[in-house]
Structures are given as structure tokens and as C-alpha cells.
mmCIF file of C-alpha atoms in Angstrom:
data_model
loop_
_atom_site.group_PDB
_atom_site.id
_atom_site.type_symbol
_atom_site.label_atom_id
_atom_site.label_comp_id
_atom_site.label_asym_id
_atom_site.label_seq_id
_atom_site.Cartn_x
_atom_site.Cartn_y
_atom_site.Cartn_z
ATOM 1 C CA LEU A 1 44.398 98.906 28.430
ATOM 2 C CA ALA A 2 43.622 100.915 25.495
ATOM 3 C CA ALA A 3 43.976 97.905 23.172
ATOM 4 C CA ALA A 4 44.149 98.529 19.589
ATOM 5 C CA ALA A 5 42.735 96.557 16.636
ATOM 6 C CA PRO A 6 45.250 94.532 14.772
ATOM 7 C CA CYS A 7 46.764 96.308 11.615
ATOM 8 C CA ARG A 8 44.743 96.350 8.673
ATOM 9 C CA CYS A 9 46.048 97.450 5.467
ATOM 10 C CA ARG A 10 43.775 97.293 2.720
ATOM 11 C CA ALA A 11 45.418 99.687 0.210
ATOM 12 C CA ARG A 12 47.433 98.281 -2.611
ATOM 13 C CA GLY A 13 51.189 98.911 -2.234
ATOM 14 C CA VAL A 14 50.823 99.424 1.296
ATOM 15 C CA ASP A 15 53.153 97.708 3.770
ATOM 16 C CA PRO A 16 51.968 97.072 7.240
ATOM 17 C CA GLY A 17 55.472 97.172 8.438
ATOM 18 C CA GLY A 18 55.793 100.832 8.193
ATOM 19 C CA LEU A 19 53.060 102.217 6.024
ATOM 20 C CA TRP A 20 55.360 102.258 2.925
ATOM 21 C CA ALA A 21 53.530 102.990 -0.271
ATOM 22 C CA ARG A 22 55.457 102.676 -3.416
ATOM 23 C CA LYS A 23 53.183 100.984 -5.842
ATOM 24 C CA GLU A 24 49.891 101.884 -7.602
ATOM 25 C CA SER A 25 46.849 103.290 -5.801
ATOM 26 C CA LEU A 26 46.524 104.304 -2.244
ATOM 27 C CA SER A 27 43.122 105.465 -2.138
ATOM 28 C CA ALA A 28 41.923 103.126 0.816
ATOM 29 C CA TRP A 29 41.979 102.922 4.660
ATOM 30 C CA ALA A 30 44.746 101.320 6.508
ATOM 31 C CA ALA A 31 44.507 100.984 10.491
ATOM 32 C CA LYS A 32 47.701 101.240 12.480
ATOM 33 C CA PRO A 33 48.041 100.981 16.192
ATOM 34 C CA ALA A 34 48.859 104.400 17.217
ATOM 35 C CA MET A 35 52.500 105.314 18.156
ATOM 36 C CA SER A 36 53.556 101.675 18.318
ATOM 37 C CA ALA A 37 57.364 100.884 18.525
ATOM 38 C CA SER A 38 56.966 98.249 15.616
ATOM 39 C CA HIS A 39 54.443 98.006 12.953
ATOM 40 C CA ALA A 40 55.819 94.833 11.297
ATOM 41 C CA LYS A 41 53.381 92.241 12.580
ATOM 42 C CA CYS A 42 49.703 92.029 13.191
ATOM 43 C CA SER A 43 50.089 90.357 16.564
ATOM 44 C CA GLN A 44 47.540 90.232 19.598
ATOM 45 C CA ALA A 45 50.442 91.160 21.845
ATOM 46 C CA HIS A 46 51.439 94.259 19.617
ATOM 47 C CA ALA A 47 47.413 95.053 19.583
ATOM 48 C CA ALA A 48 47.063 94.896 23.413
ATOM 49 C CA SER A 49 49.762 97.262 24.224
ATOM 50 C CA SER A 50 48.986 100.007 21.748
ATOM 51 C CA PRO A 51 46.176 102.745 21.595
ATOM 52 C CA ALA A 52 43.710 102.662 18.664
ATOM 53 C CA VAL A 53 44.731 105.005 15.765
ATOM 54 C CA LEU A 54 43.341 105.212 12.453
ATOM 55 C CA ALA A 55 45.971 106.158 9.546
ATOM 56 C CA ARG A 56 44.567 107.013 6.116
ATOM 57 C CA LEU A 57 46.532 106.998 3.253
ATOM 58 C CA GLY A 58 45.708 108.897 0.077
ATOM 59 C CA GLY A 59 47.068 110.172 -3.239
ATOM 60 C CA ALA A 60 49.661 108.860 -5.496
ATOM 61 C CA PRO A 61 53.028 107.361 -3.981
ATOM 62 C CA LEU A 62 55.895 109.647 -4.599
ATOM 63 C CA ALA A 63 58.983 108.387 -6.339
ATOM 64 C CA PRO A 64 62.192 108.536 -4.096
ATOM 65 C CA THR A 65 64.931 110.769 -5.350
ATOM 66 C CA PRO A 66 68.557 109.816 -5.531
ATOM 67 C CA PRO A 67 70.974 111.049 -3.081
ATOM 68 C CA PRO A 68 72.537 114.571 -4.131
ATOM 69 C CA PRO A 69 75.988 114.596 -5.649
ATOM 70 C CA CYS A 70 78.748 115.817 -3.403
ATOM 71 C CA ALA A 71 79.811 119.554 -3.982
ATOM 72 C CA SER A 72 83.435 118.513 -4.184
ATOM 73 C CA PRO A 73 85.703 115.657 -3.097
ATOM 74 C CA ARG A 74 86.750 117.453 -0.017
ATOM 75 C CA ALA A 75 83.162 117.603 1.079
ATOM 76 C CA SER A 76 82.450 114.149 0.442
ATOM 77 C CA THR A 77 83.004 112.697 4.254
ATOM 78 C CA LEU A 78 81.577 109.594 5.456
ATOM 79 C CA ARG A 79 79.155 111.916 7.705
ATOM 80 C CA SER A 80 77.570 113.951 4.822
ATOM 81 C CA ALA A 81 77.380 110.809 2.536
ATOM 82 C CA ARG A 82 75.157 109.171 5.337
ATOM 83 C CA ARG A 83 73.072 112.123 5.685
ATOM 84 C CA GLN A 84 72.424 112.243 2.027
ATOM 85 C CA ILE A 85 71.484 108.378 1.934
ATOM 86 C CA VAL A 86 69.340 108.818 4.925
ATOM 87 C CA ARG A 87 67.506 111.796 3.283
ATOM 88 C CA ALA A 88 67.062 110.066 0.168
ATOM 89 C CA GLN A 89 65.566 107.307 1.731
ATOM 90 C CA LEU A 90 63.152 109.446 3.746
ATOM 91 C CA GLU A 91 61.507 111.319 0.763
ATOM 92 C CA PRO A 92 57.845 111.287 1.443
ATOM 93 C CA SER A 93 56.504 107.710 0.678
ATOM 94 C CA VAL A 94 52.895 108.754 0.461
ATOM 95 C CA SER A 95 51.073 111.951 -0.564
ATOM 96 C CA SER A 96 49.002 112.179 2.703
ATOM 97 C CA VAL A 97 48.207 110.400 5.880
ATOM 98 C CA SER A 98 45.749 110.877 8.925
ATOM 99 C CA VAL A 99 46.603 109.761 12.375
ATOM 100 C CA SER A 100 44.447 109.919 15.656
ATOM 101 C CA ALA A 101 45.990 109.986 19.022
ATOM 102 C CA PRO A 102 43.845 109.097 22.297
ATOM 103 C CA ALA A 103 43.009 111.090 25.323
ATOM 104 C CA THR A 104 45.262 110.203 28.587
ATOM 105 C CA VAL A 105 44.863 110.380 32.052
ATOM 106 C CA ALA A 106 48.103 111.510 33.894
ATOM 107 C CA ASN A 107 49.239 111.432 37.497
ATOM 108 C CA LEU A 108 46.664 108.625 38.653
ATOM 109 C CA GLY A 109 46.622 110.260 42.009
ATOM 110 C CA PRO A 110 50.263 109.860 43.538
ATOM 111 C CA GLY A 111 51.916 109.356 40.140
ATOM 112 C CA PHE A 112 52.625 113.109 39.592
ATOM 113 C CA ASP A 113 54.579 113.702 36.366
ATOM 114 C CA TRP A 114 55.819 110.136 36.248
ATOM 115 C CA LEU A 115 52.738 107.799 35.459
ATOM 116 C CA GLY A 116 49.894 108.034 32.826
ATOM 117 C CA CYS A 117 47.571 105.897 30.690
ATOM 118 C CA ALA A 118 45.765 105.953 27.229
ATOM 119 C CA LEU A 119 42.100 105.562 27.007
ATOM 120 C CA GLU A 120 39.938 104.314 24.283
ATOM 121 C CA GLY A 121 37.562 106.620 22.637
ATOM 122 C CA LYS A 122 37.760 110.005 21.333
ATOM 123 C CA GLY A 123 40.999 111.964 20.586
ATOM 124 C CA ASP A 124 42.642 114.366 18.277
ATOM 125 C CA THR A 125 43.194 113.609 14.621
ATOM 126 C CA VAL A 126 45.863 115.220 12.288
ATOM 127 C CA HIS A 127 45.845 115.245 8.649
ATOM 128 C CA ALA A 128 49.480 115.665 6.820
ATOM 129 C CA ARG A 129 49.841 116.153 3.116
ATOM 130 C CA VAL A 130 52.721 116.977 1.089
ATOM 131 C CA LEU A 131 52.710 120.403 -0.645
ATOM 132 C CA GLU A 132 54.457 120.044 -4.243
ATOM 133 C CA ASP A 133 54.332 123.747 -4.820
ATOM 134 C CA HIS A 134 55.577 125.170 -1.291
ATOM 135 C CA GLN A 135 58.418 124.603 1.186
ATOM 136 C CA GLY A 136 58.133 124.648 4.813
ATOM 137 C CA LEU A 137 55.479 123.423 7.304
ATOM 138 C CA VAL A 138 52.100 125.106 7.160
ATOM 139 C CA ILE A 139 49.017 124.570 9.587
ATOM 140 C CA GLU A 140 46.135 124.748 7.044
ATOM 141 C CA SER A 141 43.258 124.244 9.115
ATOM 142 C CA ILE A 142 41.986 123.593 12.865
ATOM 143 C CA GLU A 143 38.647 122.493 13.857
ATOM 144 C CA GLY A 144 36.957 121.852 17.157
ATOM 145 C CA ASP A 145 39.144 124.738 19.121
ATOM 146 C CA GLN A 146 36.740 127.436 18.631
ATOM 147 C CA GLY A 147 39.138 129.633 17.164
ATOM 148 C CA ARG A 148 41.507 129.463 20.257
ATOM 149 C CA LEU A 149 44.578 127.872 18.785
ATOM 150 C CA SER A 150 47.330 129.645 16.742
ATOM 151 C CA LYS A 151 47.914 128.337 12.996
ATOM 152 C CA VAL A 152 51.559 129.472 13.432
ATOM 153 C CA PRO A 153 53.471 126.136 13.616
ATOM 154 C CA GLU A 154 55.952 127.462 16.129
ATOM 155 C CA GLU A 155 53.012 128.594 18.518
ATOM 156 C CA ASN A 156 50.817 125.417 18.202
ATOM 157 C CA CYS A 157 51.684 121.876 19.884
ATOM 158 C CA VAL A 158 50.745 119.975 16.503
ATOM 159 C CA GLY A 159 53.447 122.342 14.638
ATOM 160 C CA ILE A 160 56.069 122.060 17.165
ATOM 161 C CA ALA A 161 55.689 118.344 17.350
ATOM 162 C CA ALA A 162 55.769 118.042 13.684
ATOM 163 C CA LEU A 163 59.016 120.325 13.521
ATOM 164 C CA GLU A 164 60.647 118.394 16.098
ATOM 165 C CA THR A 165 60.005 115.103 14.444
ATOM 166 C CA LEU A 166 61.352 116.332 11.110
ATOM 167 C CA LYS A 167 64.550 117.404 13.122
ATOM 168 C CA LEU A 168 64.799 113.696 14.384
ATOM 169 C CA LEU A 169 64.525 112.688 10.802
ATOM 170 C CA GLY A 170 67.320 114.903 9.789
ATOM 171 C CA LEU A 171 64.994 116.880 7.676
ATOM 172 C CA VAL A 172 65.100 120.195 9.523
ATOM 173 C CA GLY A 173 68.052 121.887 10.799
ATOM 174 C CA THR A 174 68.482 122.754 14.577
ATOM 175 C CA GLU A 175 67.975 126.280 13.454
ATOM 176 C CA GLY A 176 64.790 125.436 11.508
ATOM 177 C CA GLU A 177 66.521 125.372 8.153
ATOM 178 C CA TRP A 178 63.971 123.404 5.769
ATOM 179 C CA GLN A 179 65.894 120.612 3.827
ATOM 180 C CA LEU A 180 63.047 119.268 1.703
ATOM 181 C CA PRO A 181 62.037 120.079 -1.856
ATOM 182 C CA VAL A 182 58.511 119.902 -0.940
ATOM 183 C CA GLY A 183 56.373 121.413 2.006
ATOM 184 C CA ILE A 184 53.786 119.800 4.312
ATOM 185 C CA GLY A 185 50.548 120.902 5.333
ATOM 186 C CA LEU A 186 48.765 119.674 8.698
ATOM 187 C CA SER A 187 45.199 119.942 9.477
ATOM 188 C CA LEU A 188 43.961 119.355 12.940
ATOM 189 C CA ASN A 189 40.758 117.997 14.213
ATOM 190 C CA LYS A 190 40.390 118.702 18.096
ATOM 191 C CA GLY A 191 38.423 115.920 19.390
ATOM 192 C CA LEU A 192 39.310 116.637 23.028
ATOM 193 C CA PRO A 193 38.143 119.704 24.690
ATOM 194 C CA LEU A 194 41.070 122.354 25.773
ATOM 195 C CA GLY A 195 42.043 122.721 29.496
ATOM 196 C CA SER A 196 40.175 119.495 30.291
ATOM 197 C CA GLY A 197 42.833 117.328 31.978
ATOM 198 C CA LEU A 198 42.676 114.682 29.390
ATOM 199 C CA GLY A 199 45.954 115.425 27.723
ATOM 200 C CA SER A 200 44.502 117.539 25.037
ATOM 201 C CA SER A 201 47.759 119.102 24.099
ATOM 202 C CA ALA A 202 49.586 115.685 24.114
ATOM 203 C CA ALA A 203 47.105 114.370 21.804
ATOM 204 C CA SER A 204 47.578 117.016 19.193
ATOM 205 C CA ALA A 205 51.540 116.793 19.650
ATOM 206 C CA ALA A 206 51.302 112.656 19.553
ATOM 207 C CA ALA A 207 49.277 112.886 16.401
ATOM 208 C CA GLY A 208 51.445 115.515 14.769
ATOM 209 C CA CYS A 209 54.540 113.414 15.460
ATOM 210 C CA GLU A 210 53.168 110.262 14.153
ATOM 211 C CA SER A 211 51.664 111.877 10.966
ATOM 212 C CA ILE A 212 54.970 113.125 9.957
ATOM 213 C CA ASN A 213 56.664 109.770 10.932
ATOM 214 C CA ALA A 214 54.092 108.017 8.913
ATOM 215 C CA LEU A 215 54.460 110.393 5.967
ATOM 216 C CA PHE A 216 57.990 109.224 5.731
ATOM 217 C CA GLY A 217 57.553 105.568 6.212
ATOM 218 C CA SER A 218 57.585 105.255 10.108
ATOM 219 C CA PRO A 219 61.376 105.139 10.452
ATOM 220 C CA LEU A 220 61.110 106.153 14.201
ATOM 221 C CA SER A 221 59.568 104.251 17.030
ATOM 222 C CA SER A 222 57.021 105.532 19.211
ATOM 223 C CA LYS A 223 59.355 105.707 21.938
ATOM 224 C CA ARG A 224 61.692 107.620 20.098
ATOM 225 C CA LEU A 225 58.917 110.044 19.155
ATOM 226 C CA VAL A 226 58.277 111.114 22.761
ATOM 227 C CA ASP A 227 61.512 112.954 22.408
ATOM 228 C CA ALA A 228 59.810 115.418 19.917
ATOM 229 C CA GLY A 229 56.467 115.260 21.557
ATOM 230 C CA ILE A 230 57.724 116.368 24.807
ATOM 231 C CA MET A 231 59.126 119.604 23.347
ATOM 232 C CA ALA A 232 55.637 120.646 22.297
ATOM 233 C CA GLU A 233 54.140 119.704 25.788
ATOM 234 C CA ALA A 234 56.992 121.709 27.255
ATOM 235 C CA ALA A 235 56.031 124.871 25.424
ATOM 236 C CA VAL A 236 52.517 124.805 26.697
ATOM 237 C CA SER A 237 52.275 122.871 29.955
ATOM 238 C CA GLY A 238 56.002 122.155 31.218
ATOM 239 C CA TYR A 239 58.489 119.480 30.546
ATOM 240 C CA HIS A 240 56.694 116.195 31.452
ATOM 241 C CA ALA A 241 55.894 113.063 29.506
ATOM 242 C CA ASP A 242 53.131 111.433 31.661
ATOM 243 C CA ASN A 243 50.574 112.404 28.921
ATOM 244 C CA ILE A 244 52.593 112.519 25.769
ATOM 245 C CA ALA A 245 54.255 109.014 26.290
ATOM 246 C CA PRO A 246 51.015 107.044 26.870
ATOM 247 C CA ALA A 247 49.424 109.065 23.978
ATOM 248 C CA LEU A 248 52.354 107.810 21.787
ATOM 249 C CA MET A 249 52.856 104.324 23.218
ATOM 250 C CA GLY A 250 49.542 103.207 24.724
ATOM 251 C CA GLY A 251 48.500 101.453 27.854
ATOM 252 C CA PHE A 252 50.326 102.478 31.158
ATOM 253 C CA VAL A 253 53.886 104.253 30.998
ATOM 254 C CA VAL A 254 56.203 105.095 33.717
ATOM 255 C CA CYS A 255 58.568 107.959 33.106
ATOM 256 C CA ARG A 256 61.397 106.647 35.448
ATOM 257 C CA ALA A 257 63.679 109.705 34.894
ATOM 258 C CA TYR A 258 63.867 112.901 32.885
ATOM 259 C CA GLU A 259 67.568 113.691 33.398
ATOM 260 C CA PRO A 260 70.241 113.128 32.173
ATOM 261 C CA ALA A 261 67.981 111.605 29.580
ATOM 262 C CA LEU A 262 64.403 110.574 29.247
ATOM 263 C CA ASP A 263 63.757 107.117 30.392
ATOM 264 C CA LEU A 264 60.378 105.271 29.779
ATOM 265 C CA PHE A 265 58.859 101.756 30.346
ATOM 266 C CA SER A 266 55.347 100.454 30.054
ATOM 267 C CA LEU A 267 53.484 98.357 32.456
ATOM 268 C CA GLN A 268 51.136 95.706 31.358
ATOM 269 C CA PHE A 269 47.781 95.244 32.954
ATOM 270 C CA PRO A 270 46.822 91.450 32.997
ATOM 271 C CA LYS A 271 44.668 90.922 29.887
ATOM 272 C CA ASP A 272 42.218 88.341 31.811
ATOM 273 C CA LYS A 273 41.178 91.175 34.189
ATOM 274 C CA GLU A 274 38.830 93.916 33.637
ATOM 275 C CA LEU A 275 39.570 97.803 34.752
ATOM 276 C CA TRP A 276 37.089 100.375 33.434
ATOM 277 C CA PHE A 277 37.474 104.103 33.762
ATOM 278 C CA THR A 278 34.561 106.624 34.195
ATOM 279 C CA VAL A 279 35.769 109.983 33.093
ATOM 280 C CA VAL A 280 33.566 112.865 33.857
ATOM 281 C CA THR A 281 34.382 116.499 32.674
ATOM 282 C CA PRO A 282 32.379 119.354 33.923
ATOM 283 C CA GLU A 283 31.930 122.536 32.149
ATOM 284 C CA TRP A 284 34.782 124.350 33.967
ATOM 285 C CA GLU A 285 38.373 124.975 32.826
ATOM 286 C CA VAL A 286 41.472 124.558 34.932
ATOM 287 C CA LYS A 287 44.655 125.901 32.960
ATOM 288 C CA THR A 288 47.532 123.684 33.597
ATOM 289 C CA LYS A 289 49.756 126.722 34.598
ATOM 290 C CA ASP A 290 47.420 127.743 37.349
ATOM 291 C CA ALA A 291 47.058 124.056 38.376
ATOM 292 C CA ARG A 292 50.936 123.879 38.830
ATOM 293 C CA ALA A 293 51.085 127.276 40.683
ATOM 294 C CA VAL A 294 49.053 126.045 43.713
ATOM 295 C CA LEU A 295 51.642 123.160 44.246
ATOM 296 C CA PRO A 296 53.401 123.303 47.411
ATOM 297 C CA LYS A 297 57.072 124.074 47.156
ATOM 298 C CA ASP A 298 57.998 121.803 50.069
ATOM 299 C CA ILE A 299 56.540 118.808 51.663
ATOM 300 C CA SER A 300 57.233 117.066 54.805
ATOM 301 C CA MET A 301 59.293 113.804 55.086
ATOM 302 C CA LYS A 302 55.922 112.195 56.256
ATOM 303 C CA GLN A 303 54.057 113.019 53.010
ATOM 304 C CA HIS A 304 57.113 111.870 50.926
ATOM 305 C CA ILE A 305 57.072 108.553 52.432
ATOM 306 C CA HIS A 306 53.229 108.429 52.025
ATOM 307 C CA ASN A 307 53.229 109.148 48.324
ATOM 308 C CA CYS A 308 56.085 106.785 47.561
ATOM 309 C CA SER A 309 54.475 103.890 49.273
ATOM 310 C CA GLN A 310 51.085 104.798 47.326
ATOM 311 C CA GLY A 311 53.138 105.068 44.070
ATOM 312 C CA ALA A 312 54.688 101.810 44.619
ATOM 313 C CA SER A 313 51.156 100.315 45.127
ATOM 314 C CA LEU A 314 50.033 101.821 42.044
ATOM 315 C CA VAL A 315 52.672 99.925 40.098
ATOM 316 C CA ALA A 316 52.048 96.698 41.818
ATOM 317 C CA ALA A 317 48.152 96.728 41.329
ATOM 318 C CA ILE A 318 48.853 97.698 37.622
ATOM 319 C CA CYS A 319 51.099 94.642 37.100
ATOM 320 C CA THR A 320 48.786 92.136 39.047
ATOM 321 C CA GLY A 321 45.346 93.465 37.839
ATOM 322 C CA ASP A 322 44.356 94.362 41.605
ATOM 323 C CA VAL A 323 41.680 96.904 40.852
ATOM 324 C CA PRO A 324 40.720 97.508 44.508
ATOM 325 C CA LEU A 325 44.230 98.136 45.368
ATOM 326 C CA LEU A 326 44.873 100.333 42.354
ATOM 327 C CA GLY A 327 41.601 102.373 43.299
ATOM 328 C CA SER A 328 42.775 102.732 46.812
ATOM 329 C CA ALA A 329 46.318 104.056 45.751
ATOM 330 C CA LEU A 330 44.892 106.190 43.118
ATOM 331 C CA SER A 331 42.573 107.937 45.871
ATOM 332 C CA ALA A 332 45.413 108.323 48.512
ATOM 333 C CA ASP A 333 47.489 111.337 47.089
ATOM 334 C CA CYS A 334 48.448 113.714 50.066
ATOM 335 C CA ILE A 335 50.410 116.205 48.000
ATOM 336 C CA VAL A 336 48.997 117.326 44.756
ATOM 337 C CA GLU A 337 45.298 116.426 44.761
ATOM 338 C CA PRO A 338 44.659 118.268 48.140
ATOM 339 C CA ALA A 339 46.215 121.433 46.639
ATOM 340 C CA ARG A 340 44.136 121.226 43.298
ATOM 341 C CA ALA A 341 40.861 120.156 44.740
ATOM 342 C CA PRO A 342 39.640 123.721 45.533
ATOM 343 C CA LEU A 343 40.139 124.669 41.959
ATOM 344 C CA ILE A 344 37.294 122.403 40.832
ATOM 345 C CA PRO A 345 33.856 123.207 42.562
ATOM 346 C CA GLY A 346 32.349 120.001 44.140
ATOM 347 C CA PHE A 347 35.376 117.928 43.685
ATOM 348 C CA SER A 348 35.536 116.563 47.096
ATOM 349 C CA GLU A 349 31.955 115.620 47.104
ATOM 350 C CA VAL A 350 32.201 113.993 43.652
ATOM 351 C CA LYS A 351 35.130 111.796 44.959
ATOM 352 C CA VAL A 352 33.164 110.434 47.809
ATOM 353 C CA ALA A 353 29.970 109.864 45.740
ATOM 354 C CA ALA A 354 31.909 107.950 43.253
ATOM 355 C CA GLN A 355 33.286 105.767 45.870
ATOM 356 C CA GLU A 356 29.896 105.156 47.419
ATOM 357 C CA ALA A 357 28.481 104.312 43.978
ATOM 358 C CA GLY A 358 31.069 101.641 43.606
ATOM 359 C CA ALA A 359 34.194 102.925 42.518
ATOM 360 C CA THR A 360 37.329 101.583 43.873
ATOM 361 C CA GLY A 361 38.851 104.864 43.742
ATOM 362 C CA CYS A 362 38.576 108.419 42.316
ATOM 363 C CA THR A 363 40.929 111.298 41.641
ATOM 364 C CA ILE A 364 41.613 114.284 39.320
ATOM 365 C CA SER A 365 42.740 113.557 35.772
ATOM 366 C CA GLY A 366 45.750 115.554 35.049
ATOM 367 C CA ALA A 367 45.612 119.178 36.161
ATOM 368 C CA GLY A 368 41.536 118.868 35.888
ATOM 369 C CA PRO A 369 38.727 119.497 35.942
ATOM 370 C CA THR A 370 38.223 116.181 34.499
ATOM 371 C CA CYS A 371 37.614 113.512 37.424
ATOM 372 C CA VAL A 372 38.408 109.708 36.908
ATOM 373 C CA ALA A 373 37.159 106.915 38.732
ATOM 374 C CA LEU A 374 38.133 103.180 38.626
ATOM 375 C CA CYS A 375 35.673 100.378 38.500
ATOM 376 C CA GLU A 376 35.717 96.707 38.040
ATOM 377 C CA SER A 377 32.790 96.269 35.405
ATOM 378 C CA ARG A 378 31.136 98.486 32.837
ATOM 379 C CA GLU A 379 27.867 98.452 34.646
ATOM 380 C CA ALA A 380 29.594 99.606 37.931
ATOM 381 C CA GLY A 381 31.265 102.451 35.838
ATOM 382 C CA GLU A 382 27.857 103.526 34.558
ATOM 383 C CA ALA A 383 26.239 103.552 38.026
ATOM 384 C CA VAL A 384 29.424 105.705 38.992
ATOM 385 C CA ALA A 385 29.101 108.024 36.069
ATOM 386 C CA VAL A 386 25.450 108.927 37.041
ATOM 387 C CA ALA A 387 26.550 109.740 40.734
ATOM 388 C CA MET A 388 29.305 111.763 39.618
ATOM 389 C CA GLU A 389 27.338 113.721 37.363
ATOM 390 C CA LYS A 390 24.408 114.421 39.956
ATOM 391 C CA THR A 391 26.941 115.410 42.415
ATOM 392 C CA PHE A 392 28.665 117.789 40.274
ATOM 393 C CA LYS A 393 25.559 119.611 39.617
ATOM 394 C CA ASP A 394 24.398 119.402 43.245
ATOM 395 C CA ALA A 395 27.473 120.330 44.902
ATOM 396 C CA GLY A 396 29.712 122.204 42.528
ATOM 397 C CA ASN A 397 26.595 123.763 40.274
ATOM 398 C CA LEU A 398 28.134 122.331 37.173
ATOM 399 C CA GLU A 399 26.875 120.776 34.248
ATOM 400 C CA CYS A 400 28.976 118.046 32.818
ATOM 401 C CA ALA A 401 30.348 118.578 29.316
ATOM 402 C CA SER A 402 31.386 114.767 28.712
ATOM 403 C CA ILE A 403 31.020 111.531 30.309
ATOM 404 C CA GLN A 404 32.696 108.546 29.070
ATOM 405 C CA VAL A 405 32.805 104.880 30.583
ATOM 406 C CA SER A 406 35.766 103.100 28.706
ATOM 407 C CA GLN A 407 38.958 100.838 29.307
#
């Protein structure tokens, strides 16, 4: 699922193991699987478990600076010395980098807040560059948001994610103290619509995390970056990782626990099986906070048992490549989907139409309004897309802003 192309590094002086660039020219493209835990080898196994992300390196390499001298012998503790060495190694290794992060489908029916997956296709792109004559983080431009997003870093997902990543790198203090001699500028291109249920905020956060990480040589794994990205998600849609984790790690990701610490693991869909997603977004917006507000505060034991069994079926179906079982389990949520369905005009009819047209299952993607159907072939997926689009218009009086059939 969401397989990336193998790493392709065509720029001189670029190390595919971490996007390090300390030699001559860097004005070339280098493709890197988005948010992968290890960039060391261009292996098929690595490519199959990570979403496609394009990283572009530009400008001249920046020379590393030596560690600063200790202020006094008394201040020269082992801890401070280690911090100085880390910071010296984490001087920007390139002057600019661009990273794209994919759309994601969260919940997949009964997997509310604990299961999500990445999709091939469009996503958000962040360009990060070193600002020699500035200190601090600046959002220089945003495209594709119709002017709705703030350029204040602390008020934007991409800015929050970038700052949290810099904190993980030890380059920004816990109170926001900037500890770099240069600044960083970010430019965000929104390829995903806001409030669509496709992980728009998570894509911005993921691209923000990884662009900062790549600017400093990619010392952090994709899984570690989730700790930074989830803070950006928490600021706009709640503390949940079912979008940000697959956006960074690729494929299907299970969020096993949030407390006492975030615990994630990936699920591998068999490579010899086909799974196609028909993703239809009507011209309608559902805000995440509104979609969460309608959720029931209490559920019955019967509902709990039902959704647990369907969640277990989801995991089993993913691991075995059983698309009919996967679709059946995805369609069987009895808690969240029934509460949110009234927020999307025509959804109930669209779900029926998708299954009658050949989908193995259909549900709401994330908070909606996007609906996702599962199919066993591209041909089936395209037929389902036609049926879903027609039903949204007939039953919901809604035109469709986006239709995609992808893996």
C-alpha cells in the first residue's frame, strides 16, 4: 500500500542514507521514500512500506561549524559537551529541501483513532530553506488554502510540527529558545483540501517534520517524528495519531497505545494481493471538532464487543490480504459512523450504491465528508466511483470536488 519508488539520488554529494550533502553542487532532484525509518538502502522492502515522497535539495552545502568552547571548566559537564557535539553535527547540511506527504484515511470504520493508512497520489508539499540573515522560524508563503491558514508558525500545523522537530533535535529549547545561528523559512503548498477527511493537517505536519529533519541530515526516524507531528495535530484536531503516523511511516499503521507513551506498529498488506481505494470528496466541509462533538459519550457493552470484533477482523484482513473481509469489517462500525453520517448529505445512500456497484465495503474517511470504498481491482474501483458520484448528486444534492482511485 502506498509503495514508494526506490531512493534515487542524482545530485553529487548526496548520500541516499540520509540526504547528507557536503560536496559540490546540489542542484538536482533526489527522491526519498517519505517519512521512512531508514534511508540507508534502496531496497524493495523499504520501498513497499513507505509512501512516495519527493525531496529536492538545492543550493550550496553549508560547512559544519566546530562545537563552541565551554564557558568555564565548571560548566564543562559531560551533558553540555554532548549537547555541543550534537548541535555541531546538526548544522544544516543543505541549504534547502522540499518534501511531500500523502493523504491518509483514518479510522477505516471501527478503527477509530487507532488505525489509518496512507494513499498514493496528491498530498501537501513543504519547501524549507536556510535563512542566513535571520533567526527563528518563518512561514514565507502558503498556496492552495484560499487564504484561510495563518502564517504565524505557532498557529499553523506546519509551523508547530517544524518547531517540535527542532526541539527533538535539540535546536529549540522547551520554551522556544532559538539555538541556531541561522533561521529557517518554510513554504507550504496545500495539495489536499481543508476539512476533507483526508488528513490535510497531518499531511502538512508530516511534510513539515520531515523537511526540517532532512535539512539537518535526517537523523530522526519517521517513527520518532510522529512525536513531533502529533503535537501539531493536537493543536487543531485532537491528540490522535491515525493520520500523522501513516503520513510519516506509510502503509497501514496501528496506534496501540497513547499512554503512558505513544506506541505504534505497521501492518503489511501482502504484495501479491490487490487493494484499491475509491476516494470521493463531495463539495461539503465537515470540521473535525464538529465531527467529534456528535460522538456518543457512552456506549453499550454490545456495541463495544461488536466494534472490537470488527477491529480484530480489520487487522486480520490487512495481514492476510482478504479484501472481502476487510471491506465487510470496514463497513460494520456501529458507534462512530452512525453518529457522523447525518453530517454528510446523502452518505447512507452513497454507501449502499458503492457496495451495489462492486465495492467490498464503504465508510467515512476520517471525520468526513470524504467517503472511501474498497475494491479488488482498478476497474471495479472506477465503476464504484461513478456510482458514488451519481448518488451524491441525486441523494445529497452535492457535486464532487475530487474523485480518486488509487492504491
